[in-house]
Structures are given as structure tokens and as C-alpha cells.
PDB file of C-alpha atoms in Angstrom:
ATOM      1  CA  MET A   1     -61.075 249.336 153.503  1.00 52.00           C
ATOM      2  CA  GLY A   2     -59.840 245.890 153.924  1.00 54.00           C
ATOM      3  CA  SER A   3     -61.944 242.859 153.379  1.00 53.00           C
ATOM      4  CA  SER A   4     -62.486 240.712 156.371  1.00 54.00           C
ATOM      5  CA  ASN A   5     -61.540 237.112 156.007  1.00 56.00           C
ATOM      6  CA  THR A   6     -63.370 236.048 159.117  1.00 55.00           C
ATOM      7  CA  THR A   7     -65.904 233.396 158.441  1.00 56.00           C
ATOM      8  CA  SER A   8     -68.796 232.649 160.653  1.00 53.00           C
ATOM      9  CA  PRO A   9     -69.390 229.108 161.732  1.00 53.00           C
ATOM     10  CA  PRO A  10     -72.195 227.220 160.015  1.00 53.00           C
ATOM     11  CA  PRO A  11     -75.598 227.549 161.754  1.00 50.00           C
ATOM     12  CA  SER A  12     -75.464 223.993 163.010  1.00 47.00           C
ATOM     13  CA  ALA A  13     -72.134 224.629 164.736  1.00 46.00           C
ATOM     14  CA  ALA A  14     -73.220 227.982 166.161  1.00 45.00           C
ATOM     15  CA  LYS A  15     -75.881 226.418 168.362  1.00 45.00           C
ATOM     16  CA  PRO A  16     -74.709 223.784 170.779  1.00 43.00           C
ATOM     17  CA  GLN A  17     -76.702 220.629 170.321  1.00 44.00           C
ATOM     18  CA  HIS A  18     -78.193 219.349 173.526  1.00 44.00           C
ATOM     19  CA  ASN A  19     -77.914 215.640 173.777  1.00 47.00           C
ATOM     20  CA  SER A  20     -80.864 214.224 175.661  1.00 47.00           C
ATOM     21  CA  ASN A  21     -79.252 210.929 176.644  1.00 61.00           C
ATOM     22  CA  SER A  22     -80.202 211.455 180.268  1.00 72.00           C
ATOM     23  CA  SER A  23     -83.952 211.403 179.543  1.00 80.00           C
ATOM     24  CA  PRO A  24     -84.132 207.682 178.658  1.00 82.00           C
ATOM     25  CA  VAL A  25     -82.020 206.834 181.695  1.00 88.00           C
ATOM     26  CA  ILE A  26     -84.318 208.874 183.936  1.00 90.00           C
ATOM     27  CA  ASP A  27     -87.335 207.201 182.324  1.00 90.00           C
ATOM     28  CA  VAL A  28     -85.973 203.698 182.974  1.00 91.00           C
ATOM     29  CA  ALA A  29     -85.008 204.600 186.552  1.00 93.00           C
ATOM     30  CA  LEU A  30     -88.449 206.068 187.304  1.00 94.00           C
ATOM     31  CA  ARG A  31     -90.181 203.020 185.830  1.00 94.00           C
ATOM     32  CA  ALA A  32     -88.014 200.741 187.990  1.00 95.00           C
ATOM     33  CA  PHE A  33     -88.905 202.864 191.034  1.00 97.00           C
ATOM     34  CA  LEU A  34     -92.605 202.645 190.073  1.00 96.00           C
ATOM     35  CA  PHE A  35     -92.287 198.857 189.961  1.00 96.00           C
ATOM     36  CA  ALA A  36     -90.575 198.734 193.355  1.00 97.00           C
ATOM     37  CA  THR A  37     -93.048 201.008 195.144  1.00 96.00           C
ATOM     38  CA  SER A  38     -96.117 199.337 193.670  1.00 96.00           C
ATOM     39  CA  LEU A  39     -94.799 195.835 194.423  1.00 97.00           C
ATOM     40  CA  VAL A  40     -93.964 196.696 198.037  1.00 96.00           C
ATOM     41  CA  ALA A  41     -97.375 198.387 198.420  1.00 95.00           C
ATOM     42  CA  ILE A  42     -99.057 195.203 197.149  1.00 96.00           C
ATOM     43  CA  ILE A  43     -97.122 193.029 199.596  1.00 95.00           C
ATOM     44  CA  VAL A  44     -97.854 195.308 202.541  1.00 94.00           C
ATOM     45  CA  LEU A  45    -101.552 195.567 201.658  1.00 93.00           C
ATOM     46  CA  VAL A  46    -102.035 191.835 201.112  1.00 93.00           C
ATOM     47  CA  THR A  47    -100.360 190.974 204.417  1.00 91.00           C
ATOM     48  CA  SER A  48    -102.401 193.496 206.420  1.00 86.00           C
ATOM     49  CA  LYS A  49    -104.590 191.208 208.497  1.00 83.00           C
ATOM     50  CA  GLN A  50    -105.247 191.308 212.200  1.00 81.00           C
ATOM     51  CA  THR A  51    -107.489 189.278 214.487  1.00 77.00           C
ATOM     52  CA  LYS A  52    -108.503 190.513 217.927  1.00 76.00           C
ATOM     53  CA  LEU A  53    -110.663 189.135 220.708  1.00 77.00           C
ATOM     54  CA  ILE A  54    -113.563 191.578 221.022  1.00 77.00           C
ATOM     55  CA  PRO A  55    -115.580 191.455 224.243  1.00 76.00           C
ATOM     56  CA  VAL A  56    -119.327 191.170 223.564  1.00 79.00           C
ATOM     57  CA  ALA A  57    -120.486 190.421 227.100  1.00 78.00           C
ATOM     58  CA  PRO A  58    -118.812 190.143 230.482  1.00 83.00           C
ATOM     59  CA  GLY A  59    -116.462 187.198 230.255  1.00 81.00           C
ATOM     60  CA  VAL A  60    -117.309 186.510 226.615  1.00 81.00           C
ATOM     61  CA  ALA A  61    -115.033 187.569 223.743  1.00 77.00           C
ATOM     62  CA  ILE A  62    -115.184 186.539 220.128  1.00 80.00           C
ATOM     63  CA  PRO A  63    -112.361 186.701 217.599  1.00 81.00           C
ATOM     64  CA  LEU A  64    -112.983 189.292 214.886  1.00 77.00           C
ATOM     65  CA  SER A  65    -110.671 189.922 211.985  1.00 79.00           C
ATOM     66  CA  ALA A  66    -109.856 192.979 209.940  1.00 80.00           C
ATOM     67  CA  LYS A  67    -108.512 192.137 206.503  1.00 79.00           C
ATOM     68  CA  LEU A  68    -108.263 193.417 202.978  1.00 80.00           C
ATOM     69  CA  ASN A  69    -111.299 191.477 201.697  1.00 82.00           C
ATOM     70  CA  TYR A  70    -113.653 193.349 204.022  1.00 83.00           C
ATOM     71  CA  VAL A  71    -112.912 196.792 202.597  1.00 87.00           C
ATOM     72  CA  PRO A  72    -113.970 197.342 198.949  1.00 91.00           C
ATOM     73  CA  SER A  73    -111.791 200.439 198.547  1.00 93.00           C
ATOM     74  CA  PHE A  74    -108.738 198.401 199.571  1.00 93.00           C
ATOM     75  CA  ILE A  75    -109.636 195.787 196.942  1.00 94.00           C
ATOM     76  CA  TYR A  76    -109.810 198.612 194.394  1.00 96.00           C
ATOM     77  CA  LEU A  77    -106.434 199.877 195.627  1.00 95.00           C
ATOM     78  CA  LEU A  78    -104.969 196.386 195.268  1.00 96.00           C
ATOM     79  CA  ALA A  79    -106.303 196.056 191.710  1.00 96.00           C
ATOM     80  CA  ALA A  80    -104.868 199.466 190.763  1.00 96.00           C
ATOM     81  CA  LEU A  81    -101.503 198.524 192.268  1.00 96.00           C
ATOM     82  CA  VAL A  82    -101.397 195.226 190.359  1.00 97.00           C
ATOM     83  CA  VAL A  83    -102.125 197.092 187.115  1.00 97.00           C
ATOM     84  CA  ALA A  84     -99.406 199.647 187.957  1.00 96.00           C
ATOM     85  CA  CYS A  85     -96.904 196.911 188.763  1.00 96.00           C
ATOM     86  CA  LEU A  86     -97.575 194.992 185.543  1.00 96.00           C
ATOM     87  CA  TYR A  87     -97.560 198.197 183.495  1.00 96.00           C
ATOM     88  CA  SER A  88     -94.235 199.255 185.000  1.00 95.00           C
ATOM     89  CA  ILE A  89     -92.706 195.928 183.946  1.00 95.00           C
ATOM     90  CA  GLY A  90     -93.905 196.226 180.343  1.00 93.00           C
ATOM     91  CA  SER A  91     -93.186 199.914 179.902  1.00 91.00           C
ATOM     92  CA  GLY A  92     -89.868 199.581 181.714  1.00 91.00           C
ATOM     93  CA  MET A  93     -88.750 196.853 179.309  1.00 91.00           C
ATOM     94  CA  LEU A  94     -89.773 198.957 176.293  1.00 88.00           C
ATOM     95  CA  SER A  95     -88.040 201.990 177.744  1.00 86.00           C
ATOM     96  CA  PHE A  96     -84.889 199.967 178.445  1.00 86.00           C
ATOM     97  CA  LEU A  97     -84.869 198.592 174.899  1.00 84.00           C
ATOM     98  CA  ALA A  98     -85.268 202.135 173.563  1.00 79.00           C
ATOM     99  CA  LEU A  99     -82.300 203.148 175.706  1.00 76.00           C
ATOM    100  CA  LEU A 100     -80.134 200.394 174.208  1.00 78.00           C
ATOM    101  CA  LYS A 101     -81.246 200.877 170.621  1.00 77.00           C
ATOM    102  CA  PRO A 102     -82.909 204.198 169.833  1.00 69.00           C
ATOM    103  CA  ALA A 103     -85.612 203.629 167.249  1.00 65.00           C
ATOM    104  CA  ARG A 104     -87.218 205.832 164.663  1.00 67.00           C
ATOM    105  CA  ASN A 105     -90.548 205.416 166.414  1.00 69.00           C
ATOM    106  CA  ALA A 106     -89.265 206.840 169.712  1.00 73.00           C
ATOM    107  CA  THR A 107     -91.485 209.920 169.455  1.00 77.00           C
ATOM    108  CA  LYS A 108     -94.552 207.799 168.852  1.00 82.00           C
ATOM    109  CA  MET A 109     -93.660 205.526 171.773  1.00 82.00           C
ATOM    110  CA  GLN A 110     -93.071 208.578 173.986  1.00 84.00           C
ATOM    111  CA  LEU A 111     -96.553 209.858 173.083  1.00 87.00           C
ATOM    112  CA  TYR A 112     -98.108 206.494 173.968  1.00 88.00           C
ATOM    113  CA  PHE A 113     -96.227 206.507 177.264  1.00 89.00           C
ATOM    114  CA  VAL A 114     -97.631 209.942 178.106  1.00 92.00           C
ATOM    115  CA  MET A 115    -101.194 208.786 177.428  1.00 94.00           C
ATOM    116  CA  LEU A 116    -100.871 205.497 179.302  1.00 94.00           C
ATOM    117  CA  ASP A 117     -98.973 207.076 182.209  1.00 95.00           C
ATOM    118  CA  ALA A 118    -101.724 209.707 182.547  1.00 95.00           C
ATOM    119  CA  LEU A 119    -104.424 207.019 182.480  1.00 96.00           C
ATOM    120  CA  LEU A 120    -102.639 204.983 185.128  1.00 96.00           C
ATOM    121  CA  LEU A 121    -102.057 208.095 187.226  1.00 96.00           C
ATOM    122  CA  GLY A 122    -105.811 208.732 187.232  1.00 96.00           C
ATOM    123  CA  ILE A 123    -106.535 205.153 188.273  1.00 96.00           C
ATOM    124  CA  LEU A 124    -103.917 205.154 191.051  1.00 96.00           C
ATOM    125  CA  ALA A 125    -104.947 208.581 192.322  1.00 95.00           C
ATOM    126  CA  SER A 126    -108.618 207.604 192.525  1.00 96.00           C
ATOM    127  CA  ALA A 127    -107.790 204.327 194.286  1.00 96.00           C
ATOM    128  CA  THR A 128    -105.536 206.185 196.717  1.00 95.00           C
ATOM    129  CA  GLY A 129    -108.279 208.720 197.454  1.00 95.00           C
ATOM    130  CA  ALA A 130    -110.886 206.020 198.041  1.00 94.00           C
ATOM    131  CA  ALA A 131    -108.583 204.088 200.379  1.00 93.00           C
ATOM    132  CA  MET A 132    -107.605 207.274 202.237  1.00 93.00           C
ATOM    133  CA  GLY A 133    -111.271 208.134 202.802  1.00 91.00           C
ATOM    134  CA  VAL A 134    -112.015 204.736 204.318  1.00 91.00           C
ATOM    135  CA  SER A 135    -108.801 204.832 206.349  1.00 89.00           C
ATOM    136  CA  TYR A 136    -109.716 208.228 207.771  1.00 89.00           C
ATOM    137  CA  ILE A 137    -113.087 206.895 208.887  1.00 87.00           C
ATOM    138  CA  GLY A 138    -111.328 203.892 210.427  1.00 85.00           C
ATOM    139  CA  LEU A 139    -108.975 206.263 212.255  1.00 85.00           C
ATOM    140  CA  LYS A 140    -111.437 208.935 213.405  1.00 85.00           C
ATOM    141  CA  GLY A 141    -114.877 207.391 212.948  1.00 80.00           C
ATOM    142  CA  ASN A 142    -117.918 209.477 212.031  1.00 79.00           C
ATOM    143  CA  SER A 143    -120.181 210.574 214.859  1.00 79.00           C
ATOM    144  CA  HIS A 144    -122.905 211.824 212.474  1.00 82.00           C
ATOM    145  CA  THR A 145    -123.470 208.400 210.947  1.00 81.00           C
ATOM    146  CA  GLY A 146    -122.574 206.372 214.027  1.00 76.00           C
ATOM    147  CA  TRP A 147    -119.525 204.735 212.459  1.00 81.00           C
ATOM    148  CA  GLN A 148    -117.038 203.816 215.157  1.00 80.00           C
ATOM    149  CA  LYS A 149    -113.318 204.130 214.725  1.00 82.00           C
ATOM    150  CA  ILE A 150    -111.519 200.795 214.464  1.00 80.00           C
ATOM    151  CA  CYS A 151    -107.858 201.792 214.368  1.00 83.00           C
ATOM    152  CA  ASN A 152    -107.703 201.915 218.151  1.00 84.00           C
ATOM    153  CA  THR A 153    -108.538 198.189 218.106  1.00 83.00           C
ATOM    154  CA  TYR A 154    -106.902 197.028 214.871  1.00 84.00           C
ATOM    155  CA  ASP A 155    -103.738 199.101 215.096  1.00 84.00           C
ATOM    156  CA  SER A 156    -101.482 196.776 213.064  1.00 87.00           C
ATOM    157  CA  PHE A 157    -104.036 196.509 210.250  1.00 88.00           C
ATOM    158  CA  CYS A 158    -104.424 200.287 210.098  1.00 88.00           C
ATOM    159  CA  LEU A 159    -100.675 200.872 210.187  1.00 91.00           C
ATOM    160  CA  ARG A 160    -100.047 198.464 207.319  1.00 91.00           C
ATOM    161  CA  SER A 161    -102.920 199.953 205.321  1.00 91.00           C
ATOM    162  CA  ALA A 162    -101.540 203.444 205.853  1.00 92.00           C
ATOM    163  CA  ALA A 163     -98.071 202.314 204.749  1.00 94.00           C
ATOM    164  CA  SER A 164     -99.544 200.814 201.590  1.00 94.00           C
ATOM    165  CA  ILE A 165    -101.467 204.019 200.865  1.00 94.00           C
ATOM    166  CA  LEU A 166     -98.303 206.068 201.358  1.00 96.00           C
ATOM    167  CA  LEU A 167     -96.409 203.809 198.944  1.00 96.00           C
ATOM    168  CA  THR A 168     -99.256 204.123 196.435  1.00 95.00           C
ATOM    169  CA  LEU A 169     -99.075 207.888 196.749  1.00 95.00           C
ATOM    170  CA  THR A 170     -95.346 207.624 196.016  1.00 96.00           C
ATOM    171  CA  SER A 171     -96.177 205.554 192.935  1.00 95.00           C
ATOM    172  CA  SER A 172     -98.626 208.242 191.804  1.00 95.00           C
ATOM    173  CA  ILE A 173     -95.982 210.942 192.205  1.00 96.00           C
ATOM    174  CA  THR A 174     -93.557 208.758 190.219  1.00 95.00           C
ATOM    175  CA  LEU A 175     -96.093 208.522 187.402  1.00 95.00           C
ATOM    176  CA  LEU A 176     -96.490 212.294 187.471  1.00 96.00           C
ATOM    177  CA  LEU A 177     -92.713 212.671 187.134  1.00 95.00           C
ATOM    178  CA  LEU A 178     -92.729 210.200 184.237  1.00 94.00           C
ATOM    179  CA  ILE A 179     -95.368 212.284 182.477  1.00 94.00           C
ATOM    180  CA  TRP A 180     -93.335 215.461 183.005  1.00 94.00           C
ATOM    181  CA  VAL A 181     -90.183 213.842 181.631  1.00 91.00           C
ATOM    182  CA  SER A 182     -92.007 212.488 178.576  1.00 89.00           C
ATOM    183  CA  VAL A 183     -93.744 215.782 177.854  1.00 91.00           C
ATOM    184  CA  HIS A 184     -90.430 217.618 178.222  1.00 89.00           C
ATOM    185  CA  VAL A 185     -88.751 215.272 175.745  1.00 85.00           C
ATOM    186  CA  LEU A 186     -91.645 215.653 173.289  1.00 86.00           C
ATOM    187  CA  TYR A 187     -91.569 219.437 173.689  1.00 87.00           C
ATOM    188  CA  LYS A 188     -87.838 219.528 172.912  1.00 86.00           C
ATOM    189  CA  LYS A 189     -88.384 217.398 169.819  1.00 82.00           C
ATOM    190  CA  VAL A 190     -91.203 219.615 168.540  1.00 82.00           C
ATOM    191  CA  THR A 191     -89.380 222.890 169.163  1.00 85.00           C
ATOM    192  CA  ARG A 192     -86.173 221.580 167.595  1.00 80.00           C
ATOM    193  CA  LYS A 193     -87.832 221.128 164.193  1.00 65.00           C
TER     194      LYS A 193
END
């Protein structure tokens, strides 16, 4: 019986350590994308205005406008987008600083990001839903209530509004991805201990 001189590696060397350096980079990139989509959605929504001559009697037409101020759900959408844009600037700067100089409070900051991202996701999703509901009525009308469709008349206004809603939906999906990334990072930190 010979003694074996083989030594096993220490427990820390046996398990490969996963370096999560890509998570902060993904976080910064998603926050930059959130800023871009929300800013473009704001610009498209604010510039969606169209004036048409609407005939009211034979030979008589009056100019009527469709603009953001006339639709309360679009005002709500604009307010939610401004909040998302400003939040993406602040949280993006904090996330970028954390990328450059990892702090001891990174877990705490990650937890705050999850809570604030979830809150903002709820606000953006509700604003998107409200604007989509009004846009659908503008597109199809509602025969039961007598509401006429307007998108056949104000096509440019409806197209710009739809583009802004689509960009807002993209912003909402970006926030959802940010939440998933943050929760994944927090989960890895908790299970590592």
C-alpha cells in the first residue's frame, strides 16, 4: 500500500469563479438604449400635429387640427416618457460610474435599480396601454358609442402617434430587460455566499 502524494486543489481553485464584468456593461448599454428610445418617442409625439380642412357644408370647409394637447392619454404618455428619459440619464450615469469604479454598495444600488426600474415599467406600461386604447378608437372608431374614426382624416397624426407608442413599448421592454439583468446579478450574489 503506497501513500498517494496527490493533493487536491483548494476549494476556491476547484470551482471556476465567474466574473460578472459583462453585467455592468449590459446595464449601461440598456440604460443608454432606454434614453435613446424614450427621447425619440418624445420628439415624435411632440411633433405629431396635423391640420386638415374639414367640409361642414357644401363649399364651406374649416381648418381643424389634431394635436397632442387634445388627447389626455397622449399627455400622460408624454409625461411618462419625460420621466423615463430623465431617469435613464440619472441611472445611466450611476451605472457608468459603478462600471468604472466598483463600490462596496453595488448590491444596495442594484436593489434600488430593481425597485425603481419596476416602478417606471409600471408607469410606462400603463401610459402605453392608455395611448393604445385611444389610438385604436381613432383608427377603428366605436359604432356602439357613435365615436367616429379619425385616422382616415388625420393620417400623419395617427402614424406619428403610433410610432411614438411603438417606441414607448420598446422602452418598456428595455426596462423589463434591465430588471431581469439586475435580478440575475443579485441572485448570483446571494447564491455565491
